[in-house]
mmCIF file of C-alpha atoms and ligand atoms in Angstrom:
data_model
loop_
_atom_site.group_PDB
_atom_site.id
_atom_site.type_symbol
_atom_site.label_atom_id
_atom_site.label_comp_id
_atom_site.label_asym_id
_atom_site.label_seq_id
_atom_site.Cartn_x
_atom_site.Cartn_y
_atom_site.Cartn_z
ATOM 1 C CA UNK A 1 26.385 37.879 4.458
ATOM 2 C CA UNK A 2 28.837 40.753 4.682
ATOM 3 C CA UNK A 3 28.067 43.242 7.445
ATOM 4 C CA UNK A 4 27.425 46.778 6.206
ATOM 5 C CA UNK A 5 30.092 47.979 8.645
ATOM 6 C CA UNK A 6 32.559 45.790 6.709
ATOM 7 C CA UNK A 7 31.392 47.017 3.301
ATOM 8 C CA UNK A 8 28.297 44.858 2.683
ATOM 9 C CA UNK A 9 24.896 46.245 1.749
ATOM 10 C CA UNK A 10 22.687 47.323 4.663
ATOM 11 C CA UNK A 11 19.740 45.196 5.845
ATOM 12 C CA UNK A 12 17.420 48.185 5.421
ATOM 13 C CA UNK A 13 17.652 50.386 2.331
ATOM 14 C CA UNK A 14 16.107 53.295 4.250
ATOM 15 C CA UNK A 15 17.132 54.714 7.594
ATOM 16 C CA UNK A 16 14.815 53.525 10.385
ATOM 17 C CA UNK A 17 14.898 55.874 13.378
ATOM 18 C CA UNK A 18 14.371 54.421 16.855
ATOM 19 C CA UNK A 19 11.362 56.707 17.295
ATOM 20 C CA UNK A 20 9.410 59.025 15.046
ATOM 21 C CA UNK A 21 6.227 61.086 15.292
ATOM 22 C CA UNK A 22 3.176 60.135 13.252
ATOM 23 C CA UNK A 23 1.438 63.364 12.190
ATOM 24 C CA UNK A 24 -1.574 63.019 9.883
ATOM 25 C CA UNK A 25 -3.232 65.583 7.612
ATOM 26 C CA UNK A 26 -6.013 65.842 10.186
ATOM 27 C CA UNK A 27 -3.462 66.613 12.913
ATOM 28 C CA UNK A 28 -2.029 69.376 10.713
ATOM 29 C CA UNK A 29 -5.490 70.774 10.018
ATOM 30 C CA UNK A 30 -6.189 70.930 13.771
ATOM 31 C CA UNK A 31 -3.102 73.128 14.243
ATOM 32 C CA UNK A 32 -4.023 75.340 11.288
ATOM 33 C CA UNK A 33 -7.546 75.767 12.696
ATOM 34 C CA UNK A 34 -6.061 76.855 16.025
ATOM 35 C CA UNK A 35 -3.785 79.384 14.343
ATOM 36 C CA UNK A 36 -6.818 80.937 12.670
ATOM 37 C CA UNK A 37 -8.766 81.056 15.941
ATOM 38 C CA UNK A 38 -8.827 83.718 18.668
ATOM 39 C CA UNK A 39 -6.635 81.846 21.149
ATOM 40 C CA UNK A 40 -3.028 80.761 20.768
ATOM 41 C CA UNK A 41 -2.686 80.031 24.480
ATOM 42 C CA UNK A 42 -4.959 79.540 27.518
ATOM 43 C CA UNK A 43 -7.894 78.905 25.179
ATOM 44 C CA UNK A 44 -10.346 76.148 24.325
ATOM 45 C CA UNK A 45 -7.739 73.827 22.770
ATOM 46 C CA UNK A 46 -5.868 73.541 26.088
ATOM 47 C CA UNK A 47 -9.133 72.827 27.897
ATOM 48 C CA UNK A 48 -10.084 70.247 25.252
ATOM 49 C CA UNK A 49 -6.667 68.575 25.500
ATOM 50 C CA UNK A 50 -6.978 68.305 29.280
ATOM 51 C CA UNK A 51 -10.472 66.843 28.810
ATOM 52 C CA UNK A 52 -9.173 64.298 26.283
ATOM 53 C CA UNK A 53 -6.409 63.300 28.718
ATOM 54 C CA UNK A 54 -8.968 62.926 31.508
ATOM 55 C CA UNK A 55 -10.829 60.443 29.282
ATOM 56 C CA UNK A 56 -7.718 58.433 28.446
ATOM 57 C CA UNK A 57 -6.216 58.364 31.947
ATOM 58 C CA UNK A 58 -9.375 58.257 34.025
ATOM 59 C CA UNK A 59 -7.798 60.917 36.269
ATOM 60 C CA UNK A 60 -10.034 63.470 37.990
ATOM 61 C CA UNK A 61 -7.597 66.344 37.483
ATOM 62 C CA UNK A 62 -5.326 67.039 34.522
ATOM 63 C CA UNK A 63 -3.029 70.011 33.992
ATOM 64 C CA UNK A 64 -1.373 70.220 30.579
ATOM 65 C CA UNK A 65 2.092 71.809 30.777
ATOM 66 C CA UNK A 66 4.994 72.891 28.580
ATOM 67 C CA UNK A 67 6.907 69.577 28.592
ATOM 68 C CA UNK A 68 7.491 66.387 30.575
ATOM 69 C CA UNK A 69 10.322 67.949 32.574
ATOM 70 C CA UNK A 70 8.064 70.798 33.720
ATOM 71 C CA UNK A 71 5.472 68.155 34.641
ATOM 72 C CA UNK A 72 8.022 66.401 36.872
ATOM 73 C CA UNK A 73 9.152 69.682 38.431
ATOM 74 C CA UNK A 74 5.575 70.646 39.254
ATOM 75 C CA UNK A 75 4.922 67.148 40.633
ATOM 76 C CA UNK A 76 7.861 67.485 43.042
ATOM 77 C CA UNK A 77 6.766 71.002 44.054
ATOM 78 C CA UNK A 78 3.221 69.769 44.726
ATOM 79 C CA UNK A 79 4.651 66.841 46.717
ATOM 80 C CA UNK A 80 6.419 69.431 48.887
ATOM 81 C CA UNK A 81 9.977 68.304 48.093
ATOM 82 C CA UNK A 82 12.600 70.665 49.501
ATOM 83 C CA UNK A 83 16.170 70.765 50.810
ATOM 84 C CA UNK A 84 16.990 67.786 53.026
ATOM 85 C CA UNK A 85 14.303 65.612 51.473
ATOM 86 C CA UNK A 86 15.202 62.372 49.745
ATOM 87 C CA UNK A 87 13.301 61.049 46.745
ATOM 88 C CA UNK A 88 13.835 57.504 45.488
ATOM 89 C CA UNK A 89 14.243 57.442 41.702
ATOM 90 C CA UNK A 90 14.651 54.819 38.960
ATOM 91 C CA UNK A 91 18.176 55.004 37.525
ATOM 92 C CA UNK A 92 17.305 53.684 34.032
ATOM 93 C CA UNK A 93 15.528 56.791 32.801
ATOM 94 C CA UNK A 94 16.012 60.182 31.240
ATOM 95 C CA UNK A 95 17.862 62.644 33.505
ATOM 96 C CA UNK A 96 14.702 64.731 34.054
ATOM 97 C CA UNK A 97 13.266 62.043 36.388
ATOM 98 C CA UNK A 98 16.018 62.919 38.890
ATOM 99 C CA UNK A 99 16.673 66.547 37.935
ATOM 100 C CA UNK A 100 13.175 67.489 39.109
ATOM 101 C CA UNK A 101 14.208 66.535 42.642
ATOM 102 C CA UNK A 102 17.338 68.676 42.362
ATOM 103 C CA UNK A 103 15.282 71.663 41.088
ATOM 104 C CA UNK A 104 13.513 71.576 44.456
ATOM 105 C CA UNK A 105 16.765 71.264 46.404
ATOM 106 C CA UNK A 106 16.059 67.622 47.268
ATOM 107 C CA UNK A 107 18.340 64.597 47.017
ATOM 108 C CA UNK A 108 17.632 61.829 44.487
ATOM 109 C CA UNK A 109 18.432 58.359 45.836
ATOM 110 C CA UNK A 110 18.701 55.694 43.144
ATOM 111 C CA UNK A 111 17.070 52.292 43.637
ATOM 112 C CA UNK A 112 18.159 49.373 41.466
ATOM 113 C CA UNK A 113 16.087 47.866 38.671
ATOM 114 C CA UNK A 114 14.570 44.416 38.369
ATOM 115 C CA UNK A 115 16.866 42.418 36.043
ATOM 116 C CA UNK A 116 13.921 41.095 33.978
ATOM 117 C CA UNK A 117 11.393 43.960 33.755
ATOM 118 C CA UNK A 118 14.104 46.666 33.828
ATOM 119 C CA UNK A 119 11.729 48.721 35.962
ATOM 120 C CA UNK A 120 12.709 49.976 39.402
ATOM 121 C CA UNK A 121 12.538 47.107 41.876
ATOM 122 C CA UNK A 122 10.224 47.501 44.887
ATOM 123 C CA UNK A 123 12.625 45.557 47.117
ATOM 124 C CA UNK A 124 15.425 47.970 46.216
ATOM 125 C CA UNK A 125 13.106 50.929 46.911
ATOM 126 C CA UNK A 126 12.377 49.458 50.323
ATOM 127 C CA UNK A 127 16.102 49.187 51.092
ATOM 128 C CA UNK A 128 16.652 52.862 50.219
ATOM 129 C CA UNK A 129 13.911 54.322 52.442
ATOM 130 C CA UNK A 130 15.267 56.487 55.276
ATOM 131 C CA UNK A 131 13.540 58.861 57.734
ATOM 132 C CA UNK A 132 14.227 61.636 55.161
ATOM 133 C CA UNK A 133 12.484 59.932 52.254
ATOM 134 C CA UNK A 134 9.451 61.920 51.033
ATOM 135 C CA UNK A 135 8.546 60.485 47.633
ATOM 136 C CA UNK A 136 9.257 57.893 44.948
ATOM 137 C CA UNK A 137 9.601 58.733 41.244
ATOM 138 C CA UNK A 138 8.960 55.456 39.411
ATOM 139 C CA UNK A 139 9.306 55.317 35.622
ATOM 140 C CA UNK A 140 7.275 52.973 33.421
ATOM 141 C CA UNK A 141 10.342 52.077 31.412
ATOM 142 C CA UNK A 142 9.591 51.636 27.727
ATOM 143 C CA UNK A 143 5.879 51.819 28.545
ATOM 144 C CA UNK A 144 5.854 48.685 30.731
ATOM 145 C CA UNK A 145 4.043 49.442 33.958
ATOM 146 C CA UNK A 146 6.008 49.495 37.226
ATOM 147 C CA UNK A 147 4.944 47.166 40.021
ATOM 148 C CA UNK A 148 2.553 49.780 41.357
ATOM 149 C CA UNK A 149 0.877 47.539 43.976
ATOM 150 C CA UNK A 150 4.215 46.920 45.687
ATOM 151 C CA UNK A 151 5.311 50.562 45.350
ATOM 152 C CA UNK A 152 1.947 51.760 46.677
ATOM 153 C CA UNK A 153 2.358 49.504 49.718
ATOM 154 C CA UNK A 154 5.819 50.934 50.475
ATOM 155 C CA UNK A 155 4.580 54.516 49.987
ATOM 156 C CA UNK A 156 1.584 53.969 52.278
ATOM 157 C CA UNK A 157 3.726 52.325 54.927
ATOM 158 C CA UNK A 158 6.217 55.220 55.024
ATOM 159 C CA UNK A 159 3.952 58.154 54.137
ATOM 160 C CA UNK A 160 5.611 58.792 50.760
ATOM 161 C CA UNK A 161 4.139 60.483 47.695
ATOM 162 C CA UNK A 162 4.046 58.052 44.760
ATOM 163 C CA UNK A 163 4.985 59.949 41.590
ATOM 164 C CA UNK A 164 4.796 57.953 38.361
ATOM 165 C CA UNK A 165 6.885 59.238 35.463
ATOM 166 C CA UNK A 166 4.672 57.999 32.652
ATOM 167 C CA UNK A 167 6.552 59.750 29.838
ATOM 168 C CA UNK A 168 6.730 56.329 28.128
ATOM 169 C CA UNK A 169 3.380 54.860 29.070
ATOM 170 C CA UNK A 170 0.391 56.917 27.923
ATOM 171 C CA UNK A 171 -2.162 54.273 26.936
ATOM 172 C CA UNK A 172 -0.832 51.580 29.299
ATOM 173 C CA UNK A 173 -3.100 50.221 32.026
ATOM 174 C CA UNK A 174 -2.728 47.830 34.922
ATOM 175 C CA UNK A 175 -5.566 45.539 35.933
ATOM 176 C CA UNK A 176 -7.825 47.679 33.757
ATOM 177 C CA UNK A 177 -6.834 50.917 35.540
ATOM 178 C CA UNK A 178 -5.185 53.366 33.121
ATOM 179 C CA UNK A 179 -1.832 54.972 33.840
ATOM 180 C CA UNK A 180 -2.623 58.453 35.114
ATOM 181 C CA UNK A 181 -5.006 57.345 37.836
ATOM 182 C CA UNK A 182 -2.793 54.823 39.655
ATOM 183 C CA UNK A 183 -0.077 56.857 41.429
ATOM 184 C CA UNK A 184 -0.660 59.945 43.605
ATOM 185 C CA UNK A 185 0.730 62.111 40.797
ATOM 186 C CA UNK A 186 1.473 60.988 37.232
ATOM 187 C CA UNK A 187 3.493 62.929 34.679
ATOM 188 C CA UNK A 188 3.468 62.621 30.882
ATOM 189 C CA UNK A 189 5.632 63.912 28.036
ATOM 190 C CA UNK A 190 4.517 64.625 24.493
ATOM 191 C CA UNK A 191 7.971 64.987 22.960
ATOM 192 C CA UNK A 192 7.978 63.785 19.302
ATOM 193 C CA UNK A 193 9.518 60.375 20.074
ATOM 194 C CA UNK A 194 6.789 59.614 22.627
ATOM 195 C CA UNK A 195 3.600 57.784 21.565
ATOM 196 C CA UNK A 196 1.482 60.963 21.352
ATOM 197 C CA UNK A 197 3.150 64.263 20.491
ATOM 198 C CA UNK A 198 2.456 67.972 20.741
ATOM 199 C CA UNK A 199 5.981 68.959 19.627
ATOM 200 C CA UNK A 200 6.881 69.985 23.168
ATOM 201 C CA UNK A 201 4.329 69.258 25.848
ATOM 202 C CA UNK A 202 3.490 67.430 29.023
ATOM 203 C CA UNK A 203 0.765 66.833 31.562
ATOM 204 C CA UNK A 204 0.316 66.154 35.259
ATOM 205 C CA UNK A 205 -2.598 64.081 36.556
ATOM 206 C CA UNK A 206 -3.936 63.308 40.021
ATOM 207 C CA UNK A 207 -7.140 62.238 41.738
ATOM 208 C CA UNK A 208 -6.374 64.316 44.832
ATOM 209 C CA UNK A 209 -8.006 67.794 44.868
ATOM 210 C CA UNK A 210 -5.342 69.294 47.148
ATOM 211 C CA UNK A 211 -2.471 68.047 44.961
ATOM 212 C CA UNK A 212 -4.397 69.245 41.892
ATOM 213 C CA UNK A 213 -4.677 72.733 43.385
ATOM 214 C CA UNK A 214 -0.903 72.874 43.986
ATOM 215 C CA UNK A 215 -0.059 71.456 40.530
ATOM 216 C CA UNK A 216 -2.238 74.079 38.848
ATOM 217 C CA UNK A 217 -0.763 76.852 40.985
ATOM 218 C CA UNK A 218 2.914 75.946 40.480
ATOM 219 C CA UNK A 219 2.436 75.493 36.715
ATOM 220 C CA UNK A 220 0.863 78.968 36.345
ATOM 221 C CA UNK A 221 3.104 81.458 38.164
ATOM 222 C CA UNK A 222 1.597 80.583 41.569
ATOM 223 C CA UNK A 223 -1.229 82.900 40.525
ATOM 224 C CA UNK A 224 -4.933 82.222 40.997
ATOM 225 C CA UNK A 225 -8.270 83.940 40.451
ATOM 226 C CA UNK A 226 -10.242 81.152 42.120
ATOM 227 C CA UNK A 227 -12.506 82.889 44.685
ATOM 228 C CA UNK A 228 -12.175 79.978 47.123
ATOM 229 C CA UNK A 229 -8.358 80.364 47.160
ATOM 230 C CA UNK A 230 -7.981 84.148 47.431
ATOM 231 C CA UNK A 231 -6.530 85.310 50.755
ATOM 232 C CA UNK A 232 -7.992 88.792 50.587
ATOM 233 C CA UNK A 233 -11.360 90.010 49.398
ATOM 234 C CA UNK A 234 -11.819 90.181 45.651
ATOM 235 C CA UNK A 235 -11.158 93.800 44.637
ATOM 236 C CA UNK A 236 -12.784 93.521 41.224
ATOM 237 C CA UNK A 237 -12.827 91.759 37.890
ATOM 238 C CA UNK A 238 -9.070 92.327 37.356
ATOM 239 C CA UNK A 239 -8.043 90.902 40.704
ATOM 240 C CA UNK A 240 -5.724 87.939 41.185
ATOM 241 C CA UNK A 241 -3.261 86.816 43.803
ATOM 242 C CA UNK A 242 0.112 85.119 43.687
ATOM 243 C CA UNK A 243 0.211 82.613 46.529
ATOM 244 C CA UNK A 244 3.486 80.718 45.915
ATOM 245 C CA UNK A 245 6.532 81.115 43.662
ATOM 246 C CA UNK A 246 5.303 79.354 40.548
ATOM 247 C CA UNK A 247 6.467 79.090 36.959
ATOM 248 C CA UNK A 248 5.145 79.706 33.481
ATOM 249 C CA UNK A 249 4.866 76.066 32.479
ATOM 250 C CA UNK A 250 1.812 76.515 30.249
ATOM 251 C CA UNK A 251 1.358 74.608 27.024
ATOM 252 C CA UNK A 252 0.190 76.724 24.064
ATOM 253 C CA UNK A 253 -3.141 76.145 22.338
ATOM 254 C CA UNK A 254 -1.218 75.453 19.120
ATOM 255 C CA UNK A 255 0.456 72.481 20.795
ATOM 256 C CA UNK A 256 -2.702 71.444 22.624
ATOM 257 C CA UNK A 257 -4.671 71.437 19.345
ATOM 258 C CA UNK A 258 -2.186 68.937 17.963
ATOM 259 C CA UNK A 259 -2.547 66.987 21.206
ATOM 260 C CA UNK A 260 -6.344 66.756 20.928
ATOM 261 C CA UNK A 261 -6.040 65.377 17.422
ATOM 262 C CA UNK A 262 -3.204 62.970 18.384
ATOM 263 C CA UNK A 263 -4.973 61.566 21.456
ATOM 264 C CA UNK A 264 -7.880 60.518 19.213
ATOM 265 C CA UNK A 265 -5.376 58.292 17.424
ATOM 266 C CA UNK A 266 -3.967 56.719 20.608
ATOM 267 C CA UNK A 267 -5.882 53.417 20.144
ATOM 268 C CA UNK A 268 -4.414 53.092 16.636
ATOM 269 C CA UNK A 269 -0.895 53.966 17.922
ATOM 270 C CA UNK A 270 -1.176 51.516 20.834
ATOM 271 C CA UNK A 271 -2.340 48.673 18.620
ATOM 272 C CA UNK A 272 0.416 49.133 16.059
ATOM 273 C CA UNK A 273 3.143 49.412 18.714
ATOM 274 C CA UNK A 274 1.806 46.271 20.429
ATOM 275 C CA UNK A 275 1.831 44.440 17.104
ATOM 276 C CA UNK A 276 5.444 45.414 16.392
ATOM 277 C CA UNK A 277 6.573 44.416 19.903
ATOM 278 C CA UNK A 278 4.832 41.031 19.565
ATOM 279 C CA UNK A 279 6.556 40.483 16.230
ATOM 280 C CA UNK A 280 10.005 41.361 17.603
ATOM 281 C CA UNK A 281 9.495 39.231 20.715
ATOM 282 C CA UNK A 282 8.450 36.266 18.592
ATOM 283 C CA UNK A 283 11.477 36.670 16.333
ATOM 284 C CA UNK A 284 13.944 36.994 19.209
ATOM 285 C CA UNK A 285 12.372 34.469 21.588
ATOM 286 C CA UNK A 286 14.659 31.621 20.498
ATOM 287 C CA UNK A 287 17.830 33.653 20.070
ATOM 288 C CA UNK A 288 19.939 32.872 23.145
ATOM 289 C CA UNK A 289 22.287 35.858 22.708
ATOM 290 C CA UNK A 290 19.531 38.452 23.245
ATOM 291 C CA UNK A 291 16.851 39.103 25.839
ATOM 292 C CA UNK A 292 13.931 41.516 25.730
ATOM 293 C CA UNK A 293 11.996 43.349 28.410
ATOM 294 C CA UNK A 294 9.701 41.113 30.438
ATOM 295 C CA UNK A 295 6.079 42.271 30.551
ATOM 296 C CA UNK A 296 3.494 39.980 32.120
ATOM 297 C CA UNK A 297 0.520 41.947 30.728
ATOM 298 C CA UNK A 298 1.532 42.949 27.176
ATOM 299 C CA UNK A 299 -2.121 43.279 26.146
ATOM 300 C CA UNK A 300 -2.375 46.235 28.567
ATOM 301 C CA UNK A 301 0.859 47.897 27.492
ATOM 302 C CA UNK A 302 1.454 50.681 25.005
ATOM 303 C CA UNK A 303 5.157 50.459 24.327
ATOM 304 C CA UNK A 304 7.365 53.483 23.732
ATOM 305 C CA UNK A 305 10.741 51.754 23.396
ATOM 306 C CA UNK A 306 11.962 48.359 22.262
ATOM 307 C CA UNK A 307 15.328 47.568 23.799
ATOM 308 C CA UNK A 308 17.356 44.387 23.527
ATOM 309 C CA UNK A 309 20.013 43.199 25.942
ATOM 310 C CA UNK A 310 22.858 41.547 24.041
ATOM 311 C CA UNK A 311 24.943 38.838 25.671
ATOM 312 C CA UNK A 312 28.158 40.461 24.515
ATOM 313 C CA UNK A 313 30.250 37.934 26.431
ATOM 314 C CA UNK A 314 28.729 35.031 24.455
ATOM 315 C CA UNK A 315 28.919 37.028 21.222
ATOM 316 C CA UNK A 316 32.556 37.905 21.853
ATOM 317 C CA UNK A 317 32.118 41.544 20.776
ATOM 318 C CA UNK A 318 31.579 44.832 22.575
ATOM 319 C CA UNK A 319 28.200 46.560 22.812
ATOM 320 C CA UNK A 320 29.830 49.414 20.932
ATOM 321 C CA UNK A 321 30.558 47.079 18.017
ATOM 322 C CA UNK A 322 26.939 45.847 17.960
ATOM 323 C CA UNK A 323 25.672 49.445 18.085
ATOM 324 C CA UNK A 324 27.972 50.561 15.254
ATOM 325 C CA UNK A 325 27.215 47.458 13.175
ATOM 326 C CA UNK A 326 23.429 47.983 13.503
ATOM 327 C CA UNK A 327 23.816 51.677 12.700
ATOM 328 C CA UNK A 328 25.659 50.689 9.507
ATOM 329 C CA UNK A 329 22.717 48.383 8.665
ATOM 330 C CA UNK A 330 20.646 51.615 8.600
ATOM 331 C CA UNK A 331 18.939 51.198 11.971
ATOM 332 C CA UNK A 332 18.695 54.381 14.026
ATOM 333 C CA UNK A 333 19.706 52.485 17.137
ATOM 334 C CA UNK A 334 20.138 54.228 20.463
ATOM 335 C CA UNK A 335 20.817 53.301 24.085
ATOM 336 C CA UNK A 336 18.192 53.931 26.767
ATOM 337 C CA UNK A 337 19.618 54.751 29.213
ATOM 338 C CA UNK A 338 22.935 55.468 30.855
ATOM 339 C CA UNK A 339 22.097 55.135 34.581
ATOM 340 C CA UNK A 340 21.318 58.728 35.553
ATOM 341 C CA UNK A 341 23.756 58.691 38.478
ATOM 342 C CA UNK A 342 26.664 58.025 36.086
ATOM 343 C CA UNK A 343 26.105 61.344 34.293
ATOM 344 C CA UNK A 344 28.990 63.651 35.260
ATOM 345 C CA UNK A 345 26.693 66.100 37.081
ATOM 346 C CA UNK A 346 25.598 63.269 39.403
ATOM 347 C CA UNK A 347 29.123 61.853 39.704
ATOM 348 C CA UNK A 348 30.159 65.338 40.874
ATOM 349 C CA UNK A 349 27.547 64.958 43.635
ATOM 350 C CA UNK A 350 29.289 61.779 44.802
ATOM 351 C CA UNK A 351 27.558 59.052 42.803
ATOM 352 C CA UNK A 352 29.464 56.404 40.867
ATOM 353 C CA UNK A 353 29.735 52.873 39.506
ATOM 354 C CA UNK A 354 28.585 50.106 41.796
ATOM 355 C CA UNK A 355 25.512 51.922 43.109
ATOM 356 C CA UNK A 356 22.906 49.877 41.186
ATOM 357 C CA UNK A 357 24.538 46.727 39.784
ATOM 358 C CA UNK A 358 21.502 45.517 37.787
ATOM 359 C CA UNK A 359 21.060 48.942 36.181
ATOM 360 C CA UNK A 360 24.732 48.998 35.197
ATOM 361 C CA UNK A 361 24.606 45.449 33.825
ATOM 362 C CA UNK A 362 21.543 46.386 31.788
ATOM 363 C CA UNK A 363 23.173 49.575 30.490
ATOM 364 C CA UNK A 364 26.364 47.765 29.514
ATOM 365 C CA UNK A 365 24.464 45.394 27.203
ATOM 366 C CA UNK A 366 21.482 47.379 25.914
ATOM 367 C CA UNK A 367 20.640 48.629 22.442
ATOM 368 C CA UNK A 368 17.329 50.289 21.479
ATOM 369 C CA UNK A 369 15.800 49.154 18.185
ATOM 370 C CA UNK A 370 13.342 51.144 16.027
ATOM 371 C CA UNK A 371 9.762 51.187 17.334
ATOM 372 C CA UNK A 372 7.209 53.627 15.931
ATOM 373 C CA UNK A 373 4.073 53.706 13.818
ATOM 374 C CA UNK A 374 5.949 54.738 10.675
ATOM 375 C CA UNK A 375 7.488 51.238 10.435
ATOM 376 C CA UNK A 376 5.920 48.920 7.870
ATOM 377 C CA UNK A 377 5.896 45.138 8.356
ATOM 378 C CA UNK A 378 8.749 45.023 5.876
ATOM 379 C CA UNK A 379 10.750 47.591 7.893
ATOM 380 C CA UNK A 380 10.235 45.514 11.046
ATOM 381 C CA UNK A 381 11.487 42.435 9.193
ATOM 382 C CA UNK A 382 14.571 44.413 8.144
ATOM 383 C CA UNK A 383 15.203 45.345 11.789
ATOM 384 C CA UNK A 384 15.137 41.655 12.720
ATOM 385 C CA UNK A 385 17.294 40.772 9.689
ATOM 386 C CA UNK A 386 19.888 43.342 10.742
ATOM 387 C CA UNK A 387 20.070 42.003 14.298
ATOM 388 C CA UNK A 388 20.291 38.398 13.101
ATOM 389 C CA UNK A 389 22.926 39.303 10.541
ATOM 390 C CA UNK A 390 25.133 40.791 13.248
ATOM 391 C CA UNK A 391 24.521 37.873 15.633
ATOM 392 C CA UNK A 392 25.269 35.281 12.950
ATOM 393 C CA UNK A 393 28.425 37.143 11.992
ATOM 394 C CA UNK A 394 29.511 37.012 15.645
ATOM 395 C CA UNK A 395 28.731 33.279 15.858
ATOM 396 C CA UNK A 396 30.743 32.515 12.723
ATOM 397 C CA UNK A 397 33.593 34.766 13.699
ATOM 398 C CA UNK A 398 33.750 33.216 17.117
ATOM 399 C CA UNK A 399 33.823 29.761 15.546
ATOM 400 C CA UNK A 400 36.830 30.618 13.404
ATOM 401 C CA UNK A 401 38.389 32.593 16.252
ATOM 402 C CA UNK A 402 38.946 35.633 14.071
ATOM 403 C CA UNK A 403 40.162 38.863 15.620
ATOM 404 C CA UNK A 404 38.969 41.067 12.757
ATOM 405 C CA UNK A 405 35.975 43.371 12.662
ATOM 406 C CA UNK A 406 36.702 45.999 15.256
ATOM 407 C CA UNK A 407 35.953 43.944 18.362
HETATM 408 C C1 PLP B 501 10.979 62.262 27.631
HETATM 409 C C2 PLP B 501 11.102 61.986 29.084
HETATM 410 C C3 PLP B 501 11.021 62.983 30.065
HETATM 411 C C4 PLP B 501 11.048 64.445 29.733
HETATM 412 O O1 PLP B 501 10.098 64.866 28.885
HETATM 413 P P1 PLP B 501 10.298 66.229 28.027
HETATM 414 O O2 PLP B 501 8.938 66.436 27.482
HETATM 415 O O3 PLP B 501 11.318 65.925 26.980
HETATM 416 O O4 PLP B 501 10.731 67.287 28.960
HETATM 417 C C5 PLP B 501 11.001 62.616 31.380
HETATM 418 N N1 PLP B 501 11.089 61.339 31.759
HETATM 419 C C6 PLP B 501 11.213 60.348 30.862
HETATM 420 C C7 PLP B 501 11.301 58.934 31.335
HETATM 421 C C8 PLP B 501 11.244 60.638 29.493
HETATM 422 O O5 PLP B 501 11.400 59.655 28.610
#
């Protein structure tokens, strides 16, 4: 079959994005109802969204915030990160997981990933601990839970704050314990490609009352009216105090109203994503040129991303060729992620190739395939068809030793 990149017809007639929001009529109605209500911010929808997140995560304290990046910033502030402090971070993640450390003047230190789970490896974290280390930011890559038992042990041993960047993993649990009540602080994002969306939005969860107090404070200008926190006597009904330099990281009620409605649908989203991942895994299990993310408890995982690692050496083509060929087949492929420390900003700080060999090897071979609830069974079959079409083309081309096709 002729590849679309060489003029053939694409495996999918319609464009299949790698991620897409699923917004129902009920979700829309929830937003409309909010717009007609008395509160567009700081109202009952925000409180209801926090309550809904408490139910899903099992966390004692939830603060909804403006986005996942704000959630990470507030988490680092609450953890007390400042200049001179080191924070160990996963390299295969969105830049925000490390930027939050920089916002506080701290130094991100990148630990390598496990070559099979693609999550940050506890043994690499252990190697990177120094007397200056204060915290770990571990990302549940693609929604697959990090090895939290091992990370917890390292954090306890060295007195580190365990921050879990759960932007990918709302709905995932480990040993029956939901993400959001496992680490000391957990952060979420509700960007439209994530499993649950509010447009822009995020949340920070913790079970620790002292951390919760700081999270709340930093996310809301550092200002409080709580009588138990005021330094001076209450001067009247108008009185508040600013205790630290905080930020306006509030979510609006318009966004939170969408969030309340979306969280109700999380079980449906989780189930469909799990189904699609199981289908892909089954289809690719016997294809030697590709490998998928290892997850030893898939029944507990809500997946955000589906990435494949292509054995480009065996295929005899570049990753760029595979990416372009799949794009031509009408798949909205992507790459998650360039190791954060290879972004020019981090290279300017002295980072470079060679720092995390497994992360670089993963990055060099990875392509993200479409995974979202808008995919029908037929769409998912077309995704597999497109991948197999490209692989078979590579096999045949290799056999005849052809140099054509933009290798
Ligand atoms: C999306 C994402 C973020 C940032 O979330 P925003 O809501 O876009 O600010 C942080 N970390 C990871 C791993 C993400 O995927």
